[in-house]
Coordinates of C-alpha atoms in Angstrom, one line a residue:
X1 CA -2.1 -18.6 -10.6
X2 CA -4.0 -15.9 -8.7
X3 CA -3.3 -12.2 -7.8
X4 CA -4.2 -9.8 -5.2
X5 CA -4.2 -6.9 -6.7
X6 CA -3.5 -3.6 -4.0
X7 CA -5.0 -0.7 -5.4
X8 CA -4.4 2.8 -3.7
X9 CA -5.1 6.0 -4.8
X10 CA -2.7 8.8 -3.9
X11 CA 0.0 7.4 -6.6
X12 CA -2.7 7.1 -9.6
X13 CA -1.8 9.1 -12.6
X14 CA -3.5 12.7 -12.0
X15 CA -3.8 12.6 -8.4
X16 CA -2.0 15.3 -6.9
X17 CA -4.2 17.1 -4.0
X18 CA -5.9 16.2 -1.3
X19 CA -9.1 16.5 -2.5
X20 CA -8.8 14.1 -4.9
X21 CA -8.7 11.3 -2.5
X22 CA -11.6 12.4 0.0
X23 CA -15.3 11.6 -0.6
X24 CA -17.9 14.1 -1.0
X25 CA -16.9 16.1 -3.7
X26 CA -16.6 15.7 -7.6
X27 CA -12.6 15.9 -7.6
X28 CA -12.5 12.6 -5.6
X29 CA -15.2 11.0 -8.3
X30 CA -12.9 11.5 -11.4
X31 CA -9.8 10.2 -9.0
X32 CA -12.0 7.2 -7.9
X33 CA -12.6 6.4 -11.4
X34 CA -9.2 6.8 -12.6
X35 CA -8.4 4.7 -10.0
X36 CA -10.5 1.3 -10.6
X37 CA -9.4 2.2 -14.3
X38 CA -5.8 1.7 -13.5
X39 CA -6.9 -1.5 -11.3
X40 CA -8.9 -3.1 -14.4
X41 CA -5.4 -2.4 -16.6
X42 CA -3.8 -4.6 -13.8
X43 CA -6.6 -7.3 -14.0
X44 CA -6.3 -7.0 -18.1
X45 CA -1.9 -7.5 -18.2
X46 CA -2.2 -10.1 -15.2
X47 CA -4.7 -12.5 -17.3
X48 CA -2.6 -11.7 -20.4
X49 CA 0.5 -13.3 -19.0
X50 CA -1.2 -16.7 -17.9
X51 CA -3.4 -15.4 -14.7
X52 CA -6.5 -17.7 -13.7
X53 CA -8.0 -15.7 -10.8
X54 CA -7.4 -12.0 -9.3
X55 CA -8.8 -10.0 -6.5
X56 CA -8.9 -6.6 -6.5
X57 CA -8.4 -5.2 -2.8
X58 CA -9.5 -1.5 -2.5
X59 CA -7.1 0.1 -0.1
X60 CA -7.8 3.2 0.3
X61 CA -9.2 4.9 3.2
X62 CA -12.7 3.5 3.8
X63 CA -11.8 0.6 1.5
X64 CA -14.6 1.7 0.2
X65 CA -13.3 3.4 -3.6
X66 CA -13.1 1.0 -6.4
X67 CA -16.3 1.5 -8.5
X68 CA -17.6 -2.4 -8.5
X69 CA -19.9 -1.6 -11.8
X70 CA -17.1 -0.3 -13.9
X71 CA -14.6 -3.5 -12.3
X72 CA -13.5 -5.7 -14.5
X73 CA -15.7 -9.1 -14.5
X74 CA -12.9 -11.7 -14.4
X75 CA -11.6 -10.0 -11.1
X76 CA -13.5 -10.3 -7.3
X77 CA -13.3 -7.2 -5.2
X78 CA -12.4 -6.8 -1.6
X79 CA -14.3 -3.6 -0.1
X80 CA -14.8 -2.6 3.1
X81 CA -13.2 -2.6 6.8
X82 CA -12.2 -3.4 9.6
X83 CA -10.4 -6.4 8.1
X84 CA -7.7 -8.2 9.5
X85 CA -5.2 -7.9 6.6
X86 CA -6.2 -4.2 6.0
X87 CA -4.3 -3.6 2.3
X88 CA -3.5 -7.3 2.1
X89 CA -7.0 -8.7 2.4
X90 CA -7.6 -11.7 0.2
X91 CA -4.8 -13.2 0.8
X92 CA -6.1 -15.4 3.1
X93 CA -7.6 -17.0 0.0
X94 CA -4.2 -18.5 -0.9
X95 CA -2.3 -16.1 -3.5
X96 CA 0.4 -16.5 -5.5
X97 CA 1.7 -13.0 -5.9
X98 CA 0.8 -9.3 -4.9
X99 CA 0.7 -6.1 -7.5
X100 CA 0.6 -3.0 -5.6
X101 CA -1.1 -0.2 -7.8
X102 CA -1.7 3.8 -7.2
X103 CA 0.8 3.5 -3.7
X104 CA 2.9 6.0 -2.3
X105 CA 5.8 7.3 -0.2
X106 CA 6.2 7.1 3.1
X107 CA 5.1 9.7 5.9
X108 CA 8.1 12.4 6.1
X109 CA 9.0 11.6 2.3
X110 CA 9.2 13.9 -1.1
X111 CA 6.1 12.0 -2.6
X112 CA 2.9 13.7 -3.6
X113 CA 0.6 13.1 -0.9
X114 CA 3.1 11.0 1.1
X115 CA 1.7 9.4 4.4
X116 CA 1.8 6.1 6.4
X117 CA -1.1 4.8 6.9
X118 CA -2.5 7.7 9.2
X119 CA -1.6 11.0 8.2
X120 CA -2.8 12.7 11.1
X121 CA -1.9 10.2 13.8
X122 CA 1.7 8.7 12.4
X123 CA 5.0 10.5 11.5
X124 CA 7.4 8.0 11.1
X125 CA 6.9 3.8 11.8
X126 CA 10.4 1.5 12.1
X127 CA 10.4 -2.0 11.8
X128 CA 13.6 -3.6 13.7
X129 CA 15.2 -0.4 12.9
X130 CA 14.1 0.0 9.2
X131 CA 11.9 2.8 8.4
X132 CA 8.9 1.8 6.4
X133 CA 5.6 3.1 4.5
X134 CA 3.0 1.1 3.8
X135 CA 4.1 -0.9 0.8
X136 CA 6.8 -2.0 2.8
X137 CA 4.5 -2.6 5.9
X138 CA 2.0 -4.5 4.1
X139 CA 4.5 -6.0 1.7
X140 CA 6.5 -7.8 4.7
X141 CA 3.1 -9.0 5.7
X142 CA 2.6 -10.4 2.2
X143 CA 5.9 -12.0 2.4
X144 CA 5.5 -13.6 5.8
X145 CA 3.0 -15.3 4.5
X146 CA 5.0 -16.7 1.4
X147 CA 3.8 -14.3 -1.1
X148 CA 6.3 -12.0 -3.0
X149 CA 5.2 -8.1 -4.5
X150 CA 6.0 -8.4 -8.6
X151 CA 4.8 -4.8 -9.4
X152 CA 4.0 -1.7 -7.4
X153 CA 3.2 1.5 -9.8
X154 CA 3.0 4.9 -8.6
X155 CA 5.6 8.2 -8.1
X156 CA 9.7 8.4 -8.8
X157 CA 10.0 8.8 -5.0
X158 CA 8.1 6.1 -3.9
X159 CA 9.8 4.1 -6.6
X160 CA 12.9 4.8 -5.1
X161 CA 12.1 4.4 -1.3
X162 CA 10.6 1.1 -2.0
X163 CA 12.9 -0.5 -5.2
X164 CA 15.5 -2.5 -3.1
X165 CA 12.8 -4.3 -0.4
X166 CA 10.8 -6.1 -3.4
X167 CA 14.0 -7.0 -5.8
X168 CA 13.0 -8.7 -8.8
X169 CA 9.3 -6.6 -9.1
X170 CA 8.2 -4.7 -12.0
X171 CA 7.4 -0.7 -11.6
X172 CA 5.6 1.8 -13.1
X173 CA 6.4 5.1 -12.6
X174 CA 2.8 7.3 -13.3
X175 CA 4.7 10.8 -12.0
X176 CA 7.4 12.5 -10.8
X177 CA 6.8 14.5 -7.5
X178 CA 8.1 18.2 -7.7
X179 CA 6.6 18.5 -4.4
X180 CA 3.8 17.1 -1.7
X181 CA 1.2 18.6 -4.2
X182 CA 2.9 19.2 -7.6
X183 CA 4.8 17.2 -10.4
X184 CA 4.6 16.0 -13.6
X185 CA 1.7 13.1 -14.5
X186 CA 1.4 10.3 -17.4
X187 CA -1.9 11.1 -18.8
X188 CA -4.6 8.4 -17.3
X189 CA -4.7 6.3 -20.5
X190 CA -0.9 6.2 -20.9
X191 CA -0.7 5.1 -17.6
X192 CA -3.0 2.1 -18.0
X193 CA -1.3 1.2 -20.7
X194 CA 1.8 1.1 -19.1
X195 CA 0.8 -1.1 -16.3
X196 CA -0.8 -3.7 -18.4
X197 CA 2.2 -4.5 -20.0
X198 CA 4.4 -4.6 -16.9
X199 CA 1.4 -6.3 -15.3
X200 CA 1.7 -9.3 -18.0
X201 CA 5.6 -9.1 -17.6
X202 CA 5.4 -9.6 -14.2
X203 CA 3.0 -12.7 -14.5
X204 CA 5.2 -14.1 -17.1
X205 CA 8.4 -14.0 -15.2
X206 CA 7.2 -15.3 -12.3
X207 CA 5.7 -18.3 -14.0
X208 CA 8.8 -19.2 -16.4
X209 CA 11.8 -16.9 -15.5
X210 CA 14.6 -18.8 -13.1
X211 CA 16.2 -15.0 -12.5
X212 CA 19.6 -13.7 -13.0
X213 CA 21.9 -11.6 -11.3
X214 CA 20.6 -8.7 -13.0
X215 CA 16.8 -9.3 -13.3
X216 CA 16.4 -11.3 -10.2
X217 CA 13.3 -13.7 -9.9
X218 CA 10.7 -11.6 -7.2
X219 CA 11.0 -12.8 -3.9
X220 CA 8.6 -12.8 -0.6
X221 CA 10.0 -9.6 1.6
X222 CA 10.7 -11.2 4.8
X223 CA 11.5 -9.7 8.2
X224 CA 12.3 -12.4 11.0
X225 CA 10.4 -12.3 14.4
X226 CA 10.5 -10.7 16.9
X227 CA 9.1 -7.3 15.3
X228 CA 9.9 -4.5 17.3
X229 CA 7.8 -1.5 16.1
X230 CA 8.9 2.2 16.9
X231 CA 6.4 4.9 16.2
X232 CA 7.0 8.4 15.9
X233 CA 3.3 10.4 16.1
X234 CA 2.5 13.5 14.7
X235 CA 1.8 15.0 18.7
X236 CA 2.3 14.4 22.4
X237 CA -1.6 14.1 22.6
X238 CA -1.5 11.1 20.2
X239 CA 1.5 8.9 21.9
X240 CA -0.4 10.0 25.4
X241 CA -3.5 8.3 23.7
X242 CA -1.6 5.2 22.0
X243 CA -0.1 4.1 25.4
X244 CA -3.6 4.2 27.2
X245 CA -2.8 0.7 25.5
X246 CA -0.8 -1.4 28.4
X247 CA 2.2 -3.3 25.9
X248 CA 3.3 0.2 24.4
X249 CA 6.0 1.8 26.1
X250 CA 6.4 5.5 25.7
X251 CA 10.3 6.2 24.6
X252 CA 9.9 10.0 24.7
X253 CA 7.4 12.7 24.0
X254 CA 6.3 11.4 20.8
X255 CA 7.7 8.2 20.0
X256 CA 7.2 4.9 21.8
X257 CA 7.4 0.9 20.8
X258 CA 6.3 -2.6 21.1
X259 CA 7.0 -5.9 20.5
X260 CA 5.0 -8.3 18.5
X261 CA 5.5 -12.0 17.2
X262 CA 4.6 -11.8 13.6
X263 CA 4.0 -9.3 10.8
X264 CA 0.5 -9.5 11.0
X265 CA 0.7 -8.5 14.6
X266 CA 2.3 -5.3 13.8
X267 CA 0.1 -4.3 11.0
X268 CA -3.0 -4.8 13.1
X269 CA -1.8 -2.8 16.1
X270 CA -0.8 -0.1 14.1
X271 CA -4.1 0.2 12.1
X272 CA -6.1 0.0 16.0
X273 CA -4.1 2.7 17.1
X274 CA -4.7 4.6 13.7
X275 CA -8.6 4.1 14.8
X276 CA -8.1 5.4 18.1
X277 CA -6.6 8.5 16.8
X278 CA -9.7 10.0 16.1
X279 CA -11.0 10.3 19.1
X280 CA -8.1 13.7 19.0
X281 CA -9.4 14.7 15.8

């Protein structure tokens, strides 16, 4: 069996400003570290319940986070961009199952540091009328290509945006958002503990478990074609810049749409117009 493991940073235990999660500084070090710490507990719980191979994709900003000396060995890392499956790359290797580790609410939400995608350049993003962050973005890219999400750790309110699109997944909840920049944290260690054993649970069940009524087996997250994307920017400025781009069509002063055939399709528009938002920055 092999796992892609998703690591972000903004829902790792002790992140809580944004500081933490932007280079240059010693804040965003410690967070860095925590956060291939949490990745390696992931690696650890997924061999324990029967896994043969893992990647680790760093999914965070640059891609560019995950600390490959302090990775552990029986795992491969996916670094850097632009790649094509942005938060899901490696699984064009051939997976078998997606954890997604340190995510976050979605742009608009409660969650500490919540944002899709682009803080500056994206408000809101529907997909065929459902409202969506990036676990559930990237997660109906994983599931159009036959591959279901079994855990996804990070804040109660990202747990509860995101618990009903990947039934049958295991969560870890590493805080509770009192606000975009407060809560309450696991400590680091009491984390990693936590999400090796659900990582290992989650390996187990899908290998051996048939699923109930209650604790459904995971399933791929699926959204039929045609995807219609609406997306809501942050300014005018940015949905005058985004339909530069011929298929968009603007819906109003700061939302417009298009229509793609796939999943992928949708993913890689909206991370093109995410790099051509800083040309207003």
């Amino acid at each position: 069996m092999k796992i892609l493991i998703s690591t972000d940073i903004e829902g790792v235990a002790g992140v809580f400003h944004a500081e933490q999660v932007r280079a240059g500084n010693g804040e965003y070090e410690r967070a860095r570290a925590w956060m291939t710490a949490e990745a390696n507990a992931a690696v650890q719980g997924a061999i324990a319940g029967g896994a043969e191979e893992i990647l680790v994709n760093d999914s965070h900003g640059g891609f560019r986070n995950l600390l490959p000396d302090g990775l552990d060995e029986r795992a491969r890392l996916v670094l850097g961009k632009p790649r094509y499956l942005g938060m899901m790359g490696g699984l064009e290797e051939g997976c078998d199952a997606v954890f997604m580790i340190g995510y976050h609410s979605r742009s608009q939400g409660r969650g500490i540091l919540a944002h899709t995608i682009n803080s500056f350049a994206f408000a809101r993003v529907l997909i065929n009328g459902m409202e969506l962050g990036e676990a559930g973005l990237y997660g109906a890219l994983a599931g159009e290509m036959g591959v279901p999400v079994i855990l996804a750790t990070g804040d109660d309110v990202f747990i509860s945006e995101t618990r009903d699109t990947f039934l049958g997944a295991e969560w870890v909840q590493t805080k509770v958002a009192h606000g975009q920049g407060s809560g309450v944290t696991l400590s680091p260690a009491a984390s990693r503990r936590a999400i090796a054993a659900a990582a290992e649970t989650a390996v187990r069940k899908l290998q051996s478990k048939a699923g109930s009524s209650s604790d459904p087996k995971p399933v791929p997250f699926r959204i039929p074609a045609p995807i219609e994307c609406r997306l809501q920017t942050q300014s005018a400025a940015l949905a005058d810049l985004f339909c530069m781009w011929p298929t968009l069509e603007r819906v109003d002063g700061v939302t417009l749409r298009f229509t793609v055939d796939s999943m992928q399709s949708a993913v890689r528009t909206l991370n093109s117009l995410a790099a051509m938002s800083f040309m207003l920055r």
